[in-house]
Backbone as numpy.savetxt, mean C-alpha at the origin, in Angstrom:
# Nx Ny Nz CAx CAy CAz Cx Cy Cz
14.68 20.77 6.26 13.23 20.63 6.34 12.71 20.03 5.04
12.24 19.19 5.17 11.13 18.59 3.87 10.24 18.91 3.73
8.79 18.92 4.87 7.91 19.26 4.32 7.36 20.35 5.63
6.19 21.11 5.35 6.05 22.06 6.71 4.69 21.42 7.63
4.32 20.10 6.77 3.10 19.36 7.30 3.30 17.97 6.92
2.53 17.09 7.22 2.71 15.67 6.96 2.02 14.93 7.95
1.56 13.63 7.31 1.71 12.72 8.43 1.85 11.26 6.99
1.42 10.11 8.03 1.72 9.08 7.49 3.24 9.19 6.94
4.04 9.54 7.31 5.60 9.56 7.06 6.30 8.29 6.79
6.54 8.38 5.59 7.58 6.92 5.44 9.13 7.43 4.64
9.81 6.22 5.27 11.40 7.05 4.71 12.08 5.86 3.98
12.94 5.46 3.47 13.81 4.55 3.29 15.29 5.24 2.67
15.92 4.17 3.09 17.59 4.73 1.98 17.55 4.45 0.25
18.38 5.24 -0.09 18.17 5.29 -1.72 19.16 4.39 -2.36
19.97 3.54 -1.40 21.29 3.11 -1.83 22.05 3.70 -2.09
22.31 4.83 -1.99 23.55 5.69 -2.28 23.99 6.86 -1.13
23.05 6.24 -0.08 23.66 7.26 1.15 22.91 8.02 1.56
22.02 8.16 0.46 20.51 9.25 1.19 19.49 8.50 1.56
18.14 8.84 1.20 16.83 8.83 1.40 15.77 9.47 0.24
14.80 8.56 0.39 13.51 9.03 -0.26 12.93 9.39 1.04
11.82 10.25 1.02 10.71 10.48 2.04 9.55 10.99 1.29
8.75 10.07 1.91 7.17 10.26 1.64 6.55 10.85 2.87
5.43 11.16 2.37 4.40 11.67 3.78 2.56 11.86 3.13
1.90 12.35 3.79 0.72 12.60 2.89 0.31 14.42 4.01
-0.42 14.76 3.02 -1.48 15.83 3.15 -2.40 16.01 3.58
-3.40 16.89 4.34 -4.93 17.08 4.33 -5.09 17.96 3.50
-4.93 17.85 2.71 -5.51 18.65 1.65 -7.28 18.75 0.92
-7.69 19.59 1.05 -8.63 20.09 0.35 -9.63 20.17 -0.53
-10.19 19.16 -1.26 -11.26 18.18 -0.44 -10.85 16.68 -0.24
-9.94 16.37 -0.29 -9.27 15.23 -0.41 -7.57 15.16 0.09
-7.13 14.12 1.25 -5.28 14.12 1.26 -4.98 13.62 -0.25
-3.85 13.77 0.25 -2.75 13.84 -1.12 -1.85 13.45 -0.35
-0.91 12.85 -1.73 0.55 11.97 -0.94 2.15 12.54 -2.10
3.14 12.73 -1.27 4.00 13.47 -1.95 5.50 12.66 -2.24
6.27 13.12 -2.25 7.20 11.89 -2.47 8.59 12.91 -2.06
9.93 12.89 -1.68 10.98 13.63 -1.71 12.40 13.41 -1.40
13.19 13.36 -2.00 14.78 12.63 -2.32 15.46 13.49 -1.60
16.45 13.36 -0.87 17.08 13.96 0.18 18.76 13.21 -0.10
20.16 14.15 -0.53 21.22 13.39 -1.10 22.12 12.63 0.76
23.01 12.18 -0.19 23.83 11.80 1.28 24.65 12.94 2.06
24.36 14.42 1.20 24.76 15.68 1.96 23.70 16.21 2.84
22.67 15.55 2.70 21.41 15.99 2.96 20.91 17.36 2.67
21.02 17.39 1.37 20.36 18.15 0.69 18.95 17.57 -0.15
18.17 18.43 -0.36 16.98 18.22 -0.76 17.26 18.36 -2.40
16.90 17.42 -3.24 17.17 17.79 -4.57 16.80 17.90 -5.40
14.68 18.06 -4.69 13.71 17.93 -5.91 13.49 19.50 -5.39
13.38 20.59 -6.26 12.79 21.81 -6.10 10.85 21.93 -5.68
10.81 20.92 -5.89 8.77 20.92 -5.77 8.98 19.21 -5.32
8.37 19.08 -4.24 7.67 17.48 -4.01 7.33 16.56 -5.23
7.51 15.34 -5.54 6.52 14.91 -6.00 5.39 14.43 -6.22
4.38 15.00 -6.43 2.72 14.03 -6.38 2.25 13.12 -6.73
2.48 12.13 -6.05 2.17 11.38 -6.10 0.38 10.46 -6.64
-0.26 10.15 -7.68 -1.01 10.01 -7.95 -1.92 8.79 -8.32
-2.90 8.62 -8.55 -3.63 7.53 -8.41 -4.87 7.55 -9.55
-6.14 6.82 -9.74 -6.93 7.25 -10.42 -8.07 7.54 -10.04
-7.94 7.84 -8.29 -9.24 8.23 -7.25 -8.82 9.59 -7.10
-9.53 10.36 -6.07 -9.50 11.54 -5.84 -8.28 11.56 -4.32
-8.13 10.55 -3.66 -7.43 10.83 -2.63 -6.50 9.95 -2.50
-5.01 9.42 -2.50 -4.29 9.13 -2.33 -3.53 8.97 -0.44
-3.48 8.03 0.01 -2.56 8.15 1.68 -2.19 6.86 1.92
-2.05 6.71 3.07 -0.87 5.92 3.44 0.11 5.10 2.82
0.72 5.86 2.23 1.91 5.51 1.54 3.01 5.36 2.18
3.67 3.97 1.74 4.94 3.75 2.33 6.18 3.41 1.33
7.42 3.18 1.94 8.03 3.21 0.91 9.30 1.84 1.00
9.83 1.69 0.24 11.29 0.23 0.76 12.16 0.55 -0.85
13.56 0.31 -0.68 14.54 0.52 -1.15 14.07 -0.12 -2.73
14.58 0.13 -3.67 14.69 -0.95 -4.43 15.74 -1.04 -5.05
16.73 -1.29 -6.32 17.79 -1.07 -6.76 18.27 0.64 -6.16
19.67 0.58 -6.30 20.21 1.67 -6.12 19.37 3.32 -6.66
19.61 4.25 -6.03 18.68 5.09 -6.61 17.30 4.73 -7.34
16.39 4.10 -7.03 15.35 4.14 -7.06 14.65 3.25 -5.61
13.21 3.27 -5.71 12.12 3.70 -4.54 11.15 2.58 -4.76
10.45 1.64 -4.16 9.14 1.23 -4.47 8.55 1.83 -3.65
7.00 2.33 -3.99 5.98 2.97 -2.83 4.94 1.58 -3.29
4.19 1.88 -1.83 2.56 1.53 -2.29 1.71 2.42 -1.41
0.16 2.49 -1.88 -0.32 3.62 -1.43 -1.97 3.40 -1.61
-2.97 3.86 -0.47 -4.42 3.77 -0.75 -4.56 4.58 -1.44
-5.41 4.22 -2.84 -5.99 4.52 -4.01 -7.37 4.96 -3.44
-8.36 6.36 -3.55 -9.95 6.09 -3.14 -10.36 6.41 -4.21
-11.15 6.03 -4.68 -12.04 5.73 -5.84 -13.62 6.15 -5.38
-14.23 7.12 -6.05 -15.66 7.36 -5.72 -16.75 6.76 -6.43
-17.16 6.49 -6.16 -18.00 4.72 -7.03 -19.71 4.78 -6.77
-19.74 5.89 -5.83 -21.30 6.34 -6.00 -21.51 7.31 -5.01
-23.00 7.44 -4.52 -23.47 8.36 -3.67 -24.65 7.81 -2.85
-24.29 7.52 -1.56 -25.46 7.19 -0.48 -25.65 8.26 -0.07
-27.64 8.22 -0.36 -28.45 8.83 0.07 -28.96 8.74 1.11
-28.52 7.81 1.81 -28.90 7.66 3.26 -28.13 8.62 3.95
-26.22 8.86 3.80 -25.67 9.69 4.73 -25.48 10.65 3.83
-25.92 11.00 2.62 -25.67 11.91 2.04 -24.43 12.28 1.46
-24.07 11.43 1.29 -21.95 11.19 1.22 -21.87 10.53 -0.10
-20.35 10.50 -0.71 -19.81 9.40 -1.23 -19.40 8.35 -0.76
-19.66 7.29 -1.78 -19.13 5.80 -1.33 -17.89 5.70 -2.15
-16.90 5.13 -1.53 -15.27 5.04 -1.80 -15.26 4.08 -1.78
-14.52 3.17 -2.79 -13.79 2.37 -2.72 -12.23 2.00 -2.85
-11.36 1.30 -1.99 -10.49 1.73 -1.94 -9.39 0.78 -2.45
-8.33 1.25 -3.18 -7.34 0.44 -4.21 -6.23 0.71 -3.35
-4.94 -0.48 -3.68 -4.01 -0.78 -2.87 -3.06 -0.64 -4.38
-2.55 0.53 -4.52 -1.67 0.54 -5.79 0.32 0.65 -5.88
0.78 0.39 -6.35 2.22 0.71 -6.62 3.44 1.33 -7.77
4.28 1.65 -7.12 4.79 2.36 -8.02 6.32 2.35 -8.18
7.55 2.49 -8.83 8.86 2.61 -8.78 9.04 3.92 -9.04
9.61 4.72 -8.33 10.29 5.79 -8.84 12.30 6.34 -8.83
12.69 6.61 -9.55 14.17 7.18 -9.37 14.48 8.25 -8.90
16.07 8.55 -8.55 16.18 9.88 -8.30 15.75 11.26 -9.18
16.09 10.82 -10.92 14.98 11.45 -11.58 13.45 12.15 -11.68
12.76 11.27 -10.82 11.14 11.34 -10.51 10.56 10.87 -11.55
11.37 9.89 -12.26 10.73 8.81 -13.44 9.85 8.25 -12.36
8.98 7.69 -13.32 7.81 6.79 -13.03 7.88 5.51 -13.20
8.47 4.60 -12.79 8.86 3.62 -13.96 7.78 2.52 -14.18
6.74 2.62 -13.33 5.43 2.10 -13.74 4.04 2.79 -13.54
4.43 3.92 -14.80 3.06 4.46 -15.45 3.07 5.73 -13.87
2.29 7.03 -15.09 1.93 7.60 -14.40 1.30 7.67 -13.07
0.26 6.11 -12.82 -0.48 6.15 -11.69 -0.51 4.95 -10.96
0.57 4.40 -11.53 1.33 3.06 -10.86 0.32 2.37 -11.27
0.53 0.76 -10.72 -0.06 -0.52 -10.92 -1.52 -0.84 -9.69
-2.28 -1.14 -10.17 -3.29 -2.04 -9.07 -2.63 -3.39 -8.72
-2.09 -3.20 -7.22 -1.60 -4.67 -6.50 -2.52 -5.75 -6.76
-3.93 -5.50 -6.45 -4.95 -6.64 -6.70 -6.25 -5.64 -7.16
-7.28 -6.36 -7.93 -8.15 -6.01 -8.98 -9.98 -6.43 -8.06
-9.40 -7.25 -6.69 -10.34 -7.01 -6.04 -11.20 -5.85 -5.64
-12.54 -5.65 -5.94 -13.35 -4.55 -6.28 -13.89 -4.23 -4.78
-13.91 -4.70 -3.83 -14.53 -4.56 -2.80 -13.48 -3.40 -1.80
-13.98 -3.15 -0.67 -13.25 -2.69 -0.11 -12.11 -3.18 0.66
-10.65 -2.32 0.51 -9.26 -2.72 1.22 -9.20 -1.98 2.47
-9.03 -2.52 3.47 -8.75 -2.36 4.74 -7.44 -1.52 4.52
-7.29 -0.82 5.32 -6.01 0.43 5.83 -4.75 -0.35 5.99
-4.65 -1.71 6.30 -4.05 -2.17 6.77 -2.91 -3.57 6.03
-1.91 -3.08 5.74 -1.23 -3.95 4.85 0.58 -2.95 5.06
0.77 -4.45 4.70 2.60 -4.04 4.70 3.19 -5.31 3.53
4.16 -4.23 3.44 5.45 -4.98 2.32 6.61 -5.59 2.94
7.25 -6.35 2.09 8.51 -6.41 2.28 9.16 -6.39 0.98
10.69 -6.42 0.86 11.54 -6.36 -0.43 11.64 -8.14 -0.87
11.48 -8.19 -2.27 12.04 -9.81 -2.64 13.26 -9.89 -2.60
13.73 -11.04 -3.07 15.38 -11.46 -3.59 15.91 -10.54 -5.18
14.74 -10.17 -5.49 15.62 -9.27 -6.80 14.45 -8.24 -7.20
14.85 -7.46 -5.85 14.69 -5.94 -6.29 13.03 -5.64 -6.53
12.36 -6.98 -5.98 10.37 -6.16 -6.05 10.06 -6.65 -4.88
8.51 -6.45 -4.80 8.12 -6.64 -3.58 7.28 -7.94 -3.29
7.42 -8.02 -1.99 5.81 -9.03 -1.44 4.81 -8.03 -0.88
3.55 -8.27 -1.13 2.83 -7.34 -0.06 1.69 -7.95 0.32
0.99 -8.02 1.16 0.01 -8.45 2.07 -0.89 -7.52 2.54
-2.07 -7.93 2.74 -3.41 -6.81 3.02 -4.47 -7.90 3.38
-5.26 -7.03 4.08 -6.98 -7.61 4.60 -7.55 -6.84 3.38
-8.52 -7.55 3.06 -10.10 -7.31 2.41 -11.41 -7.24 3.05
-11.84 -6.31 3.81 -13.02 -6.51 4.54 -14.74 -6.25 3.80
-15.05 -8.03 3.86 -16.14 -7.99 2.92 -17.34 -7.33 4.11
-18.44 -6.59 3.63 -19.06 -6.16 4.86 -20.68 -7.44 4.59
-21.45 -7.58 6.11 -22.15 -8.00 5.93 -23.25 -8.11 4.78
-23.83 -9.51 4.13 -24.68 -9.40 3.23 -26.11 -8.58 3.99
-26.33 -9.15 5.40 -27.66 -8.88 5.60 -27.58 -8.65 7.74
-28.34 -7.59 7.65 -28.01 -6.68 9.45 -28.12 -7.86 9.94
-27.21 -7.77 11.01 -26.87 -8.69 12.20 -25.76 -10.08 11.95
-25.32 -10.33 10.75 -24.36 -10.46 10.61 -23.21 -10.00 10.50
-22.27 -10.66 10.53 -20.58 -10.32 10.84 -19.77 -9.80 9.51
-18.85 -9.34 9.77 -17.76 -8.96 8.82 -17.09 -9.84 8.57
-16.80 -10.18 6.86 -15.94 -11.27 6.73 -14.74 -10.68 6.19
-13.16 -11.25 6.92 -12.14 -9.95 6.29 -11.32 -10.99 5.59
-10.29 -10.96 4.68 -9.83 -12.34 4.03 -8.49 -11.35 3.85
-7.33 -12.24 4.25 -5.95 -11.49 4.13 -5.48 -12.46 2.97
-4.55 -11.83 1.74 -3.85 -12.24 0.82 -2.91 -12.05 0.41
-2.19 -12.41 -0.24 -0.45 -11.93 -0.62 -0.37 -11.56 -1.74
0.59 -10.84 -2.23 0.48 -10.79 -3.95 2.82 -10.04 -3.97
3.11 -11.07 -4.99 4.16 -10.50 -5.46 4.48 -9.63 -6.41
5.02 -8.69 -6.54 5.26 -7.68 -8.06 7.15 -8.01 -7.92
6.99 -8.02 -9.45 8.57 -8.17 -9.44 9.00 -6.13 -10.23
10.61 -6.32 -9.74 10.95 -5.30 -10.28 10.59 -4.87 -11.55
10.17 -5.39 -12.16 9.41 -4.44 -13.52 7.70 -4.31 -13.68
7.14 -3.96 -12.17 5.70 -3.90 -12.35 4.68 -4.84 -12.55
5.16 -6.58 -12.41 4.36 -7.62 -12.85 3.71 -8.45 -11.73
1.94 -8.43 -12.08 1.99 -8.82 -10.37 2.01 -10.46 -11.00
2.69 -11.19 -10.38 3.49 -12.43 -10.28 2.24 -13.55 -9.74
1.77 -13.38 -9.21 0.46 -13.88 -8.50 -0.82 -14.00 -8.66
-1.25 -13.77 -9.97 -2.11 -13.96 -10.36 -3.36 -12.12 -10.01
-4.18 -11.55 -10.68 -4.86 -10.25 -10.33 -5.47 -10.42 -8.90
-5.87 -11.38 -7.94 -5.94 -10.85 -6.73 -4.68 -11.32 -5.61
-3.47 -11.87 -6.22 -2.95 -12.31 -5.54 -3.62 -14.24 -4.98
-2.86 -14.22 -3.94 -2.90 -15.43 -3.18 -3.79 -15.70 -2.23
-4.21 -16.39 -2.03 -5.30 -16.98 -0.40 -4.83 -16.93 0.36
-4.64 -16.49 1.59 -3.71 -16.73 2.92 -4.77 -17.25 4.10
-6.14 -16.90 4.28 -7.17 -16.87 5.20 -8.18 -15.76 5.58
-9.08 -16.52 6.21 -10.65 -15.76 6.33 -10.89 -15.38 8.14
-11.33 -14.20 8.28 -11.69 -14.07 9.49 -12.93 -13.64 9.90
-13.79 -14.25 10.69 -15.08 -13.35 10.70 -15.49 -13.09 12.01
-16.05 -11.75 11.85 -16.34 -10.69 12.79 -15.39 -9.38 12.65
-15.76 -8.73 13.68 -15.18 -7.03 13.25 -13.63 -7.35 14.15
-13.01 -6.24 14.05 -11.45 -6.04 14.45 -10.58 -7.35 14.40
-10.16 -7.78 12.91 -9.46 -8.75 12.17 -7.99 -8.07 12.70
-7.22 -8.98 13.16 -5.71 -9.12 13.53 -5.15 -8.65 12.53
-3.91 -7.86 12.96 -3.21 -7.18 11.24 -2.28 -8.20 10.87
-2.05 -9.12 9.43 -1.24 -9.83 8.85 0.24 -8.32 9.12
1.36 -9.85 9.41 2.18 -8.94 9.60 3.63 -10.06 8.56
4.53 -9.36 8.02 5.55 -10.19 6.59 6.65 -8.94 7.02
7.62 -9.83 6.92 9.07 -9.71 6.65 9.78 -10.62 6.02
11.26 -9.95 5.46 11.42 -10.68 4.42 12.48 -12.01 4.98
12.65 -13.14 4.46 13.33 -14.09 4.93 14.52 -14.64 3.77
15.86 -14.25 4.77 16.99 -14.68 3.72 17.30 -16.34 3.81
17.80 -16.87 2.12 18.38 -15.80 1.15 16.82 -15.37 0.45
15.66 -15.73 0.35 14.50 -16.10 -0.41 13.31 -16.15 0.08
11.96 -15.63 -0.05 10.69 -16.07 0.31 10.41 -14.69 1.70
9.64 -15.13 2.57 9.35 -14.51 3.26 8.44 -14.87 4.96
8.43 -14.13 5.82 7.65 -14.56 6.84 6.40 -14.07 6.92
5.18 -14.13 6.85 4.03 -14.09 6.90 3.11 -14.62 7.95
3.24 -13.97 9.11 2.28 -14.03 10.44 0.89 -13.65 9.73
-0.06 -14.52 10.68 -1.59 -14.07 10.17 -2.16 -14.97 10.98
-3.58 -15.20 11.09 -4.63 -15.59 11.96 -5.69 -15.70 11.56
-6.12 -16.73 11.74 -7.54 -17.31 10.91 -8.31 -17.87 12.17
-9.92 -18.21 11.32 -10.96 -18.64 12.61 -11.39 -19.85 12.11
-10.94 -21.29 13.43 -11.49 -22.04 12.55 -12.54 -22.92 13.80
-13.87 -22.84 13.48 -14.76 -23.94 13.97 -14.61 -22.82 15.62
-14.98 -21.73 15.52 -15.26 -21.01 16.79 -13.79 -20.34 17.25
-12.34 -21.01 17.18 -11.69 -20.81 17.83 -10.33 -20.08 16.67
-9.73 -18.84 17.47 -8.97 -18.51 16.58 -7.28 -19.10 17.04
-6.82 -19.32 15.47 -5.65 -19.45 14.98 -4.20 -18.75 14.63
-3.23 -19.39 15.32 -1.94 -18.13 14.86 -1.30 -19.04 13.92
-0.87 -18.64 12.53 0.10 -19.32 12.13 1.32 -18.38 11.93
């Protein structure tokens, strides 16, 4: 048994025969996301989870992909509380797309609260996936959903790429790459896998002149 609750569950192999496993929490006023190494006896070999952390109050959907032997890349929604509407009486969140390396140790190997993938301030859509590079970091891909300037207009959502190499560097400049713009509500999910020996596949869909696009 790993954990006695969970969802958002992600697993990968550690290169050495086991597994990392992630999952997240409902926790209390805010989820939380945990982290947990499992050997090739399948034994569990962290005595306490690890917590996984961020510099918002809520941390989730975290996933995870191999990276060198015994160690892990995650990435994970960052929420950030950035004010208070008085209209619903709530906080306003904004939400960060962050990353991290960890070992069988529960080293950190980039910083306590990992890296910001992109430095775009607006809000990140739920919706993004990775793949592994040719040496040991990642590609990752995400929507940005800008919300209307003014009622009765549309949602504009813009999907982008961004590389981090194995030592935490995003490779791509702070928001990453351009990939395309979509407008109106329920934007197609960009979908990437990785392509040998080098580079990658990157499905996505854009709107052009009324009519939408698959590339």
């Amino acid at each position: 048994q790993i954990s006695n609750f969970g969802y958002f569950v992600s697993a990968c192999e550690d290169g050495m025969g086991g597994a990392f496993v992630g999952w997240t929490t409902a926790n209390d006023p805010a989820p939380s996301s945990w982290l947990q190494w499992v050997d090739k006896y399948g034994y569990v070999r962290w005595s306490q989870p690890l917590h996984i952390t961020g510099n918002g109050v809520a941390q989730t959907q975290l996933k995870l992909i191999k990276s060198e032997p015994g160690k892990v890349i995650l990435t994970f929604l960052d929420c950030i509380e950035v004010g208070w509407d008085t209209a619903s009486w709530g906080p306003i969140f904004h939400t960060y797309l962050r990353a991290n390396k960890i070992d069988t140790t529960g080293y950190l190997h980039w910083g306590e609260r990992g890296i910001t993938v992109t430095e775009d301030t607006s809000f990140t859509d739920e919706i993004y996936g990775f793949a592994e590079d040719e040496d040991n970091g990642i590609y990752v891909t995400w929507s940005t959903v800008y919300p209307p300037p003014y009622i009765g207009f549309e949602d504009t959502t813009v999907i982008r790429v961004q590389k981090i190499s194995k030592n935490g560097e995003r490779l791509w400049g702070k928001t990453g790459k351009y990939v395309s713009t979509w407008h109106g509500y329920n934007s197609p999910d960009p979908y990437i896998s990785r392509r040998n020996p080098d580079g990658i596949f990157l499905k996505y869909y854009k709107q052009d002149v009324g009519n939408t696009l698959s590339s």
